[in-house]
Amino acid sequence: MTWVVTTLLLIAPSLASAQSGGPFGSGQGGPGGSGASPFGGAGGSASSEVRELIFDVGRISSVRSIETPARFAKVWRAFRMQYALDESGDFKPEIAATTPDNPQTQAAFLRYVAANNPTIRLEEEQVCRACTNGKSPRTEGLKVIYVDCPKCSGTAKVMLIENCRLVFSGTVPPKASPEKPKAEATQPSSASEELKMLMDRFLVVGKRFKIDRDEFTKEMHYSPMTYVTNPTASPALRVSVFDDGSVFLHTFYYGRDWLFHDRFKLMVGEKVFDSPVVKRDMITRKVLSGAVLERAYYPSDQLAPAEAVAQASQDRVILRLEGSSGIVTKELSAEQKAAIKDAFELSALLKKIYKIRKDAGINGKLGDVK
């Protein structure tokens, strides 16, 4: 599989100073972004560096160290891809949103931040500064040898993740009299603008997936990278995404003794889900060196448990696999829950992207090299 990787540029225009009481200028429209191209094939290979920031939207200024115009441009754009205005003119979380940038959405954004203090995750792949091309020197006796850099694991790249908790210290704009938001104020101005926003988000989320491409059909299959980096985490509720945006669900077991599992229970917060019993032809079992492996695949109309995890990924989630030879129960890790959430977002992005392409008469797959 061959991919062409280009750099995503986020262009931040001049923004109002901190004295303005808000980050937006007086004219309509705010920070924008350039188009994007497909992300690298395997994705997610760079080690990560995580920063937790408190970002005051009311103090945007070029002299600030955190609330810079460039970082705000990324925050505002990321927010518009994850939230949309409802009929009352208030923001609500929405997967694969394409909220436009205009005075109405800007005012609603400031009200939402002041009331809810949401956290926006920014990601940027950077060159590792702790090594040279992924290698670091080390001495063995009188010899100097080069080993994989412990910071980037030899990839020469580091994924900088900034979790920006938004606050607003300025004057909160009043909400206009309740009325249904005008279509032109809540929808992107063009299909090309909407596609650009979706592709930008697709780049960010897609980096967290391993991509397999069928050489004959050209179909692509997306698996969360956590299944690659931690392949024996068990028991697990796993999801993957196909090129048309469909989500595939299976349970995974790896251990010393057989379970012969064919169903599961899932508790998301206080809500409990019971899966149907899987047909025999939808179960695979293998004997490995010192262990056994079991997978049970579930119908596409049985995604409710996984969807519940995606919608409430901060809740405690407990999985129980049940079989003729026993049961096993475990709480899902934060990484497992995040993988499920990412999969449903990727699914929504792919469905919207391909619909826009189809309506515009664009054929082919996203990974096709022109």
mmCIF file of C-alpha atoms in Angstrom:
data_model
loop_
_atom_site.group_PDB
_atom_site.id
_atom_site.type_symbol
_atom_site.label_atom_id
_atom_site.label_comp_id
_atom_site.label_asym_id
_atom_site.label_seq_id
_atom_site.Cartn_x
_atom_site.Cartn_y
_atom_site.Cartn_z
ATOM 1 C CA MET A 1 0.000 0.000 0.000
ATOM 2 C CA THR A 2 1.431 3.344 -1.016
ATOM 3 C CA TRP A 3 0.343 6.644 0.421
ATOM 4 C CA VAL A 4 1.336 10.182 -0.357
ATOM 5 C CA VAL A 5 1.761 12.174 2.838
ATOM 6 C CA THR A 6 1.628 15.949 2.830
ATOM 7 C CA THR A 7 1.751 18.463 5.637
ATOM 8 C CA LEU A 8 -1.474 19.877 6.995
ATOM 9 C CA LEU A 9 -1.227 23.633 7.371
ATOM 10 C CA LEU A 10 -3.509 25.479 9.748
ATOM 11 C CA ILE A 11 -3.481 29.133 8.825
ATOM 12 C CA ALA A 12 -4.408 31.568 11.583
ATOM 13 C CA PRO A 13 -5.343 35.110 10.545
ATOM 14 C CA SER A 14 -5.041 38.087 12.871
ATOM 15 C CA LEU A 15 -7.325 37.853 15.870
ATOM 16 C CA ALA A 16 -8.548 40.397 18.334
ATOM 17 C CA SER A 17 -6.327 41.251 21.285
ATOM 18 C CA ALA A 18 -7.079 40.256 24.846
ATOM 19 C CA GLN A 19 -8.531 43.706 25.477
ATOM 20 C CA SER A 20 -11.424 42.996 23.107
ATOM 21 C CA GLY A 21 -12.996 40.589 25.612
ATOM 22 C CA GLY A 22 -13.203 37.815 23.008
ATOM 23 C CA PRO A 23 -11.063 36.038 20.429
ATOM 24 C CA PHE A 24 -13.005 37.020 17.290
ATOM 25 C CA GLY A 25 -12.547 40.158 15.225
ATOM 26 C CA SER A 26 -15.381 42.511 14.385
ATOM 27 C CA GLY A 27 -15.835 41.176 10.859
ATOM 28 C CA GLN A 28 -17.626 38.011 9.908
ATOM 29 C CA GLY A 29 -15.546 34.865 9.744
ATOM 30 C CA GLY A 30 -12.598 33.789 11.813
ATOM 31 C CA PRO A 31 -9.779 31.281 11.731
ATOM 32 C CA GLY A 32 -9.740 28.960 8.778
ATOM 33 C CA GLY A 33 -7.638 26.095 7.452
ATOM 34 C CA SER A 34 -6.201 24.717 4.270
ATOM 35 C CA GLY A 35 -7.200 21.516 2.554
ATOM 36 C CA ALA A 36 -5.836 18.159 3.620
ATOM 37 C CA SER A 37 -4.611 14.986 1.984
ATOM 38 C CA PRO A 38 -4.632 11.331 3.096
ATOM 39 C CA PHE A 39 -2.649 10.450 6.178
ATOM 40 C CA GLY A 40 0.186 7.946 6.333
ATOM 41 C CA GLY A 41 -0.594 4.278 5.854
ATOM 42 C CA ALA A 42 0.008 2.639 9.221
ATOM 43 C CA GLY A 43 -0.697 5.735 11.289
ATOM 44 C CA GLY A 44 -0.337 6.106 15.008
ATOM 45 C CA SER A 45 3.312 4.988 14.984
ATOM 46 C CA ALA A 46 4.730 8.091 16.647
ATOM 47 C CA SER A 47 5.122 8.154 20.423
ATOM 48 C CA SER A 48 3.019 10.755 22.174
ATOM 49 C CA GLU A 49 3.707 13.668 24.472
ATOM 50 C CA VAL A 50 0.641 14.926 26.329
ATOM 51 C CA ARG A 51 0.129 18.418 27.716
ATOM 52 C CA GLU A 52 -2.809 19.535 29.841
ATOM 53 C CA LEU A 53 -3.621 23.220 29.273
ATOM 54 C CA ILE A 54 -6.168 25.690 30.608
ATOM 55 C CA PHE A 55 -6.992 27.924 27.650
ATOM 56 C CA ASP A 56 -8.756 31.241 28.331
ATOM 57 C CA VAL A 57 -10.631 32.144 25.153
ATOM 58 C CA GLY A 58 -11.028 35.702 26.458
ATOM 59 C CA ARG A 59 -7.284 36.375 26.552
ATOM 60 C CA ILE A 60 -6.099 35.662 23.007
ATOM 61 C CA SER A 61 -2.949 37.647 22.293
ATOM 62 C CA SER A 62 0.349 37.239 20.479
ATOM 63 C CA VAL A 63 2.177 37.967 23.750
ATOM 64 C CA ARG A 64 0.525 35.078 25.584
ATOM 65 C CA SER A 65 2.349 31.747 25.907
ATOM 66 C CA ILE A 66 -0.761 29.523 25.822
ATOM 67 C CA GLU A 67 -3.629 31.636 24.442
ATOM 68 C CA THR A 68 -1.897 32.399 21.143
ATOM 69 C CA PRO A 69 -3.797 33.235 17.932
ATOM 70 C CA ALA A 70 -2.320 30.153 16.215
ATOM 71 C CA ARG A 71 -3.448 27.757 18.935
ATOM 72 C CA PHE A 72 -6.881 29.383 19.103
ATOM 73 C CA ALA A 73 -7.300 28.887 15.347
ATOM 74 C CA LYS A 74 -6.795 25.154 15.883
ATOM 75 C CA VAL A 75 -9.107 25.076 18.919
ATOM 76 C CA TRP A 76 -11.920 26.900 17.135
ATOM 77 C CA ARG A 77 -11.653 24.701 14.058
ATOM 78 C CA ALA A 78 -11.535 21.489 16.115
ATOM 79 C CA PHE A 79 -14.560 22.637 18.127
ATOM 80 C CA ARG A 80 -16.576 23.230 14.950
ATOM 81 C CA MET A 81 -15.837 19.656 13.844
ATOM 82 C CA GLN A 82 -17.161 18.213 17.109
ATOM 83 C CA TYR A 83 -20.128 20.470 17.967
ATOM 84 C CA ALA A 84 -23.161 21.705 16.049
ATOM 85 C CA LEU A 85 -25.964 24.164 16.804
ATOM 86 C CA ASP A 86 -29.307 22.640 17.687
ATOM 87 C CA GLU A 87 -32.709 24.138 16.884
ATOM 88 C CA SER A 88 -32.558 26.401 19.938
ATOM 89 C CA GLY A 89 -29.236 27.909 18.843
ATOM 90 C CA ASP A 90 -27.118 26.134 21.462
ATOM 91 C CA PHE A 91 -24.143 23.882 20.804
ATOM 92 C CA LYS A 92 -24.426 20.145 21.299
ATOM 93 C CA PRO A 93 -21.755 17.477 20.690
ATOM 94 C CA GLU A 94 -22.078 15.940 17.235
ATOM 95 C CA ILE A 95 -19.847 13.440 15.504
ATOM 96 C CA ALA A 96 -18.331 14.705 12.241
ATOM 97 C CA ALA A 97 -19.894 18.173 12.573
ATOM 98 C CA THR A 98 -19.219 20.837 9.936
ATOM 99 C CA THR A 99 -20.237 23.990 11.790
ATOM 100 C CA PRO A 100 -19.466 27.185 9.825
ATOM 101 C CA ASP A 101 -17.573 30.201 11.135
ATOM 102 C CA ASN A 102 -19.849 33.235 11.455
ATOM 103 C CA PRO A 103 -21.041 35.719 14.108
ATOM 104 C CA GLN A 104 -23.874 33.461 15.264
ATOM 105 C CA THR A 105 -21.661 30.410 15.829
ATOM 106 C CA GLN A 106 -18.943 32.565 17.408
ATOM 107 C CA ALA A 107 -21.363 34.011 19.993
ATOM 108 C CA ALA A 108 -22.823 30.571 20.713
ATOM 109 C CA PHE A 109 -19.286 29.217 21.149
ATOM 110 C CA LEU A 110 -18.429 31.811 23.798
ATOM 111 C CA ARG A 111 -21.668 31.073 25.672
ATOM 112 C CA TYR A 112 -20.979 27.329 25.535
ATOM 113 C CA VAL A 113 -17.404 27.692 26.767
ATOM 114 C CA ALA A 114 -18.452 29.948 29.645
ATOM 115 C CA ALA A 115 -21.120 27.476 30.774
ATOM 116 C CA ASN A 116 -19.452 24.107 30.088
ATOM 117 C CA ASN A 117 -15.646 24.482 29.954
ATOM 118 C CA PRO A 118 -15.209 21.771 27.294
ATOM 119 C CA THR A 119 -11.847 20.142 26.619
ATOM 120 C CA ILE A 120 -10.586 20.199 23.036
ATOM 121 C CA ARG A 121 -7.833 17.807 21.994
ATOM 122 C CA LEU A 122 -5.238 19.097 19.544
ATOM 123 C CA GLU A 123 -2.743 16.785 17.850
ATOM 124 C CA GLU A 124 0.357 17.603 15.853
ATOM 125 C CA GLU A 125 3.117 15.289 14.669
ATOM 126 C CA GLN A 126 6.573 16.748 15.275
ATOM 127 C CA VAL A 127 10.173 15.731 14.642
ATOM 128 C CA CYS A 128 11.720 14.240 17.770
ATOM 129 C CA ARG A 129 14.361 16.624 19.095
ATOM 130 C CA ALA A 130 15.901 14.079 21.453
ATOM 131 C CA CYS A 131 17.543 12.045 18.690
ATOM 132 C CA THR A 132 18.804 11.990 15.119
ATOM 133 C CA ASN A 133 16.594 10.053 12.700
ATOM 134 C CA GLY A 134 15.247 7.954 15.552
ATOM 135 C CA LYS A 135 18.636 6.918 16.951
ATOM 136 C CA SER A 136 20.387 7.921 20.179
ATOM 137 C CA PRO A 137 24.046 7.262 21.143
ATOM 138 C CA ARG A 138 24.894 4.918 23.982
ATOM 139 C CA THR A 139 28.226 3.709 25.291
ATOM 140 C CA GLU A 140 29.159 0.064 25.766
ATOM 141 C CA GLY A 141 32.590 0.018 27.288
ATOM 142 C CA LEU A 142 34.752 2.088 24.971
ATOM 143 C CA LYS A 143 32.337 1.781 22.075
ATOM 144 C CA VAL A 144 29.562 4.143 21.051
ATOM 145 C CA ILE A 145 26.533 2.411 19.604
ATOM 146 C CA TYR A 146 23.235 3.829 18.354
ATOM 147 C CA VAL A 147 19.941 2.504 19.644
ATOM 148 C CA ASP A 148 16.298 3.393 19.142
ATOM 149 C CA CYS A 149 15.495 6.692 20.827
ATOM 150 C CA PRO A 150 13.590 5.990 24.078
ATOM 151 C CA LYS A 151 11.411 9.074 23.557
ATOM 152 C CA CYS A 152 10.127 8.328 20.029
ATOM 153 C CA SER A 153 10.792 4.538 19.974
ATOM 154 C CA GLY A 154 12.930 4.941 16.886
ATOM 155 C CA THR A 155 10.254 6.596 14.741
ATOM 156 C CA ALA A 156 11.964 10.022 14.758
ATOM 157 C CA LYS A 157 8.519 11.502 15.340
ATOM 158 C CA VAL A 158 6.547 12.539 18.410
ATOM 159 C CA MET A 159 2.808 13.162 18.485
ATOM 160 C CA LEU A 160 2.185 16.279 20.550
ATOM 161 C CA ILE A 161 -1.240 16.060 22.180
ATOM 162 C CA GLU A 162 -2.630 19.167 23.866
ATOM 163 C CA ASN A 163 -5.781 18.765 25.918
ATOM 164 C CA CYS A 164 -7.077 22.327 26.107
ATOM 165 C CA ARG A 165 -9.687 22.923 28.803
ATOM 166 C CA LEU A 166 -11.515 26.016 27.598
ATOM 167 C CA VAL A 167 -12.584 28.855 29.887
ATOM 168 C CA PHE A 168 -13.856 32.333 29.033
ATOM 169 C CA SER A 169 -13.046 35.347 31.230
ATOM 170 C CA GLY A 170 -14.649 37.923 28.931
ATOM 171 C CA THR A 171 -18.197 39.250 28.706
ATOM 172 C CA VAL A 172 -20.587 36.501 27.644
ATOM 173 C CA PRO A 173 -22.649 37.627 24.626
ATOM 174 C CA PRO A 174 -26.414 37.524 25.243
ATOM 175 C CA LYS A 175 -28.523 34.974 23.461
ATOM 176 C CA ALA A 176 -30.969 36.347 20.942
ATOM 177 C CA SER A 177 -34.689 35.618 21.229
ATOM 178 C CA PRO A 178 -35.264 31.896 20.680
ATOM 179 C CA GLU A 179 -35.859 31.083 17.058
ATOM 180 C CA LYS A 180 -34.824 28.332 14.700
ATOM 181 C CA PRO A 181 -31.289 29.105 13.478
ATOM 182 C CA LYS A 182 -31.229 30.222 9.894
ATOM 183 C CA ALA A 183 -29.937 27.572 7.486
ATOM 184 C CA GLU A 184 -27.241 29.871 6.101
ATOM 185 C CA ALA A 185 -25.908 30.460 9.628
ATOM 186 C CA THR A 186 -25.650 26.805 10.624
ATOM 187 C CA GLN A 187 -24.552 25.127 7.405
ATOM 188 C CA PRO A 188 -21.226 25.380 5.527
ATOM 189 C CA SER A 189 -21.337 27.801 2.615
ATOM 190 C CA SER A 190 -20.373 25.126 0.089
ATOM 191 C CA ALA A 191 -19.818 21.410 -0.341
ATOM 192 C CA SER A 192 -16.114 22.051 -0.882
ATOM 193 C CA GLU A 193 -15.879 23.842 2.483
ATOM 194 C CA GLU A 194 -17.688 20.982 4.210
ATOM 195 C CA LEU A 195 -15.468 18.385 2.524
ATOM 196 C CA LYS A 196 -12.354 20.294 3.579
ATOM 197 C CA MET A 197 -13.482 20.334 7.207
ATOM 198 C CA LEU A 198 -14.290 16.629 7.145
ATOM 199 C CA MET A 199 -10.965 15.746 5.552
ATOM 200 C CA ASP A 200 -9.099 17.789 8.147
ATOM 201 C CA ARG A 201 -10.771 15.820 10.923
ATOM 202 C CA PHE A 202 -10.289 12.569 9.001
ATOM 203 C CA LEU A 203 -6.543 13.261 9.020
ATOM 204 C CA VAL A 204 -6.486 13.677 12.786
ATOM 205 C CA VAL A 205 -8.633 10.662 13.691
ATOM 206 C CA GLY A 206 -7.182 8.436 10.962
ATOM 207 C CA LYS A 207 -3.698 8.590 12.444
ATOM 208 C CA ARG A 208 -4.961 6.451 15.299
ATOM 209 C CA PHE A 209 -5.773 3.538 12.969
ATOM 210 C CA LYS A 210 -3.870 0.828 11.118
ATOM 211 C CA ILE A 211 -5.047 0.686 7.531
ATOM 212 C CA ASP A 212 -5.152 -2.451 5.414
ATOM 213 C CA ARG A 213 -5.965 -2.102 1.721
ATOM 214 C CA ASP A 214 -7.149 -4.941 -0.473
ATOM 215 C CA GLU A 215 -5.002 -4.924 -3.603
ATOM 216 C CA PHE A 216 -7.833 -6.326 -5.734
ATOM 217 C CA THR A 217 -10.935 -4.474 -4.532
ATOM 218 C CA LYS A 218 -9.039 -1.373 -3.267
ATOM 219 C CA GLU A 219 -11.265 -1.475 -0.186
ATOM 220 C CA MET A 220 -9.704 -0.193 3.026
ATOM 221 C CA HIS A 221 -10.104 -1.618 6.503
ATOM 222 C CA TYR A 222 -9.339 0.536 9.559
ATOM 223 C CA SER A 223 -8.307 -1.031 12.887
ATOM 224 C CA PRO A 224 -7.488 1.028 16.004
ATOM 225 C CA MET A 225 -3.752 1.090 16.623
ATOM 226 C CA THR A 226 -4.212 -0.045 20.223
ATOM 227 C CA TYR A 227 -5.059 -3.508 18.831
ATOM 228 C CA VAL A 228 -1.637 -3.527 17.169
ATOM 229 C CA THR A 229 0.401 -2.120 20.047
ATOM 230 C CA ASN A 230 -1.379 -4.285 22.652
ATOM 231 C CA PRO A 231 -2.551 -7.314 20.659
ATOM 232 C CA THR A 232 -3.272 -9.674 23.573
ATOM 233 C CA ALA A 233 -5.318 -7.342 25.799
ATOM 234 C CA SER A 234 -8.160 -9.611 26.878
ATOM 235 C CA PRO A 235 -11.068 -9.783 27.190
ATOM 236 C CA ALA A 236 -11.841 -7.040 24.718
ATOM 237 C CA LEU A 237 -14.727 -5.548 22.799
ATOM 238 C CA ARG A 238 -13.203 -4.613 19.451
ATOM 239 C CA VAL A 239 -14.484 -2.523 16.568
ATOM 240 C CA SER A 240 -13.138 -1.890 13.090
ATOM 241 C CA VAL A 241 -14.328 0.285 10.225
ATOM 242 C CA PHE A 242 -14.708 -0.490 6.542
ATOM 243 C CA ASP A 243 -14.283 1.908 3.656
ATOM 244 C CA ASP A 244 -18.010 2.633 3.341
ATOM 245 C CA GLY A 245 -18.143 3.668 6.992
ATOM 246 C CA SER A 246 -19.740 0.480 8.280
ATOM 247 C CA VAL A 247 -18.621 -0.648 11.738
ATOM 248 C CA PHE A 248 -17.773 -4.276 12.508
ATOM 249 C CA LEU A 249 -17.928 -5.577 16.087
ATOM 250 C CA HIS A 250 -16.300 -8.623 17.661
ATOM 251 C CA THR A 251 -15.253 -9.868 21.070
ATOM 252 C CA PHE A 252 -11.714 -11.064 21.670
ATOM 253 C CA TYR A 253 -10.333 -13.535 24.202
ATOM 254 C CA TYR A 254 -6.721 -14.637 24.772
ATOM 255 C CA GLY A 255 -5.795 -16.950 27.647
ATOM 256 C CA ARG A 256 -4.516 -20.293 28.871
ATOM 257 C CA ASP A 257 -7.885 -22.069 28.968
ATOM 258 C CA TRP A 258 -10.798 -22.209 26.556
ATOM 259 C CA LEU A 259 -13.961 -20.226 27.232
ATOM 260 C CA PHE A 260 -15.747 -21.263 24.046
ATOM 261 C CA HIS A 261 -17.533 -17.926 24.381
ATOM 262 C CA ASP A 262 -20.365 -17.028 22.018
ATOM 263 C CA ARG A 263 -21.984 -14.021 23.734
ATOM 264 C CA PHE A 264 -21.216 -11.131 26.057
ATOM 265 C CA LYS A 265 -22.656 -8.732 28.613
ATOM 266 C CA LEU A 266 -21.615 -5.098 28.775
ATOM 267 C CA MET A 267 -22.232 -2.578 31.537
ATOM 268 C CA VAL A 268 -21.835 1.071 30.535
ATOM 269 C CA GLY A 269 -22.314 3.146 33.653
ATOM 270 C CA GLU A 270 -25.539 1.690 35.045
ATOM 271 C CA LYS A 271 -26.879 0.395 31.741
ATOM 272 C CA VAL A 272 -26.503 -3.297 30.892
ATOM 273 C CA PHE A 273 -26.484 -4.807 27.392
ATOM 274 C CA ASP A 274 -26.897 -8.491 26.523
ATOM 275 C CA SER A 275 -25.637 -9.654 23.149
ATOM 276 C CA PRO A 276 -27.319 -12.350 21.074
ATOM 277 C CA VAL A 277 -25.704 -15.780 20.874
ATOM 278 C CA VAL A 278 -23.370 -15.830 17.884
ATOM 279 C CA LYS A 279 -23.736 -18.467 15.178
ATOM 280 C CA ARG A 280 -20.938 -21.025 14.948
ATOM 281 C CA ASP A 281 -19.781 -19.842 11.544
ATOM 282 C CA MET A 282 -19.120 -16.384 13.056
ATOM 283 C CA ILE A 283 -16.650 -17.708 15.643
ATOM 284 C CA THR A 284 -12.936 -18.394 15.178
ATOM 285 C CA ARG A 285 -10.722 -20.269 17.617
ATOM 286 C CA LYS A 286 -6.993 -20.947 17.454
ATOM 287 C CA VAL A 287 -4.444 -22.839 19.518
ATOM 288 C CA LEU A 288 -1.250 -20.838 20.005
ATOM 289 C CA SER A 289 1.978 -21.568 21.835
ATOM 290 C CA GLY A 290 0.890 -21.794 25.455
ATOM 291 C CA ALA A 291 -2.404 -19.987 24.866
ATOM 292 C CA VAL A 292 -5.709 -20.054 23.017
ATOM 293 C CA LEU A 293 -7.437 -17.296 21.051
ATOM 294 C CA GLU A 294 -11.152 -16.797 20.442
ATOM 295 C CA ARG A 295 -13.062 -14.271 18.367
ATOM 296 C CA ALA A 296 -16.840 -13.941 18.061
ATOM 297 C CA TYR A 297 -18.282 -11.653 15.368
ATOM 298 C CA TYR A 298 -21.643 -9.921 15.793
ATOM 299 C CA PRO A 299 -24.244 -8.755 13.233
ATOM 300 C CA SER A 300 -24.182 -5.148 12.030
ATOM 301 C CA ASP A 301 -27.550 -4.501 13.691
ATOM 302 C CA GLN A 302 -26.097 -5.341 17.126
ATOM 303 C CA LEU A 303 -23.894 -2.270 17.564
ATOM 304 C CA ALA A 304 -25.870 -0.676 20.422
ATOM 305 C CA PRO A 305 -23.419 -1.737 23.173
ATOM 306 C CA ALA A 306 -20.426 -0.305 21.308
ATOM 307 C CA GLU A 307 -22.351 2.864 20.439
ATOM 308 C CA ALA A 308 -23.135 3.331 24.140
ATOM 309 C CA VAL A 309 -19.408 3.163 24.930
ATOM 310 C CA ALA A 310 -18.649 5.702 22.196
ATOM 311 C CA GLN A 311 -21.257 8.114 23.554
ATOM 312 C CA ALA A 312 -20.236 7.716 27.204
ATOM 313 C CA SER A 313 -16.543 6.913 26.979
ATOM 314 C CA GLN A 314 -15.901 8.544 30.379
ATOM 315 C CA ASP A 315 -18.199 6.079 32.157
ATOM 316 C CA ARG A 316 -16.963 2.864 33.695
ATOM 317 C CA VAL A 317 -17.394 -0.004 31.240
ATOM 318 C CA ILE A 318 -17.308 -3.660 32.307
ATOM 319 C CA LEU A 319 -17.216 -6.513 29.779
ATOM 320 C CA ARG A 320 -18.117 -10.126 30.492
ATOM 321 C CA LEU A 321 -17.561 -12.904 27.969
ATOM 322 C CA GLU A 322 -19.726 -15.991 28.501
ATOM 323 C CA GLY A 323 -19.090 -19.460 27.111
ATOM 324 C CA SER A 324 -19.782 -23.134 27.663
ATOM 325 C CA SER A 325 -16.518 -23.522 29.601
ATOM 326 C CA GLY A 326 -16.627 -20.424 31.751
ATOM 327 C CA ILE A 327 -16.840 -16.658 31.948
ATOM 328 C CA VAL A 328 -14.307 -13.854 32.209
ATOM 329 C CA THR A 329 -14.968 -10.285 33.342
ATOM 330 C CA LYS A 330 -12.841 -7.166 33.022
ATOM 331 C CA GLU A 331 -13.191 -3.381 33.034
ATOM 332 C CA LEU A 332 -12.286 -1.831 29.687
ATOM 333 C CA SER A 333 -9.217 0.397 29.753
ATOM 334 C CA ALA A 334 -9.259 4.038 28.718
ATOM 335 C CA GLU A 335 -7.435 3.042 25.518
ATOM 336 C CA GLN A 336 -10.060 0.434 24.624
ATOM 337 C CA LYS A 337 -12.906 2.903 25.189
ATOM 338 C CA ALA A 338 -11.116 5.597 23.181
ATOM 339 C CA ALA A 339 -10.640 3.155 20.291
ATOM 340 C CA ILE A 340 -14.379 2.486 20.154
ATOM 341 C CA LYS A 341 -15.162 6.200 20.244
ATOM 342 C CA ASP A 342 -12.638 6.885 17.477
ATOM 343 C CA ALA A 343 -14.109 4.116 15.328
ATOM 344 C CA PHE A 344 -17.610 5.580 15.378
ATOM 345 C CA GLU A 345 -16.268 9.042 14.610
ATOM 346 C CA LEU A 346 -14.232 7.661 11.705
ATOM 347 C CA SER A 347 -17.347 5.865 10.478
ATOM 348 C CA ALA A 348 -19.386 9.085 10.480
ATOM 349 C CA LEU A 349 -16.580 10.971 8.715
ATOM 350 C CA LEU A 350 -16.249 8.374 5.964
ATOM 351 C CA LYS A 351 -19.991 8.289 5.327
ATOM 352 C CA LYS A 352 -20.182 12.077 4.992
ATOM 353 C CA ILE A 353 -17.022 12.328 2.882
ATOM 354 C CA TYR A 354 -18.125 9.694 0.388
ATOM 355 C CA LYS A 355 -21.626 11.197 0.138
ATOM 356 C CA ILE A 356 -20.212 14.601 -0.779
ATOM 357 C CA ARG A 357 -17.814 13.005 -3.274
ATOM 358 C CA LYS A 358 -20.636 10.977 -4.818
ATOM 359 C CA ASP A 359 -22.899 14.026 -5.121
ATOM 360 C CA ALA A 360 -20.028 15.847 -6.837
ATOM 361 C CA GLY A 361 -19.446 12.965 -9.261
ATOM 362 C CA ILE A 362 -16.099 11.980 -7.714
ATOM 363 C CA ASN A 363 -15.361 8.270 -7.971
ATOM 364 C CA GLY A 364 -12.608 6.154 -6.476
ATOM 365 C CA LYS A 365 -11.239 5.674 -2.985
ATOM 366 C CA LEU A 366 -9.560 8.166 -0.672
ATOM 367 C CA GLY A 367 -6.250 6.351 -0.969
ATOM 368 C CA ASP A 368 -6.152 6.306 -4.773
ATOM 369 C CA VAL A 369 -2.978 7.868 -6.167
ATOM 370 C CA LYS A 370 -3.814 10.125 -9.069
#
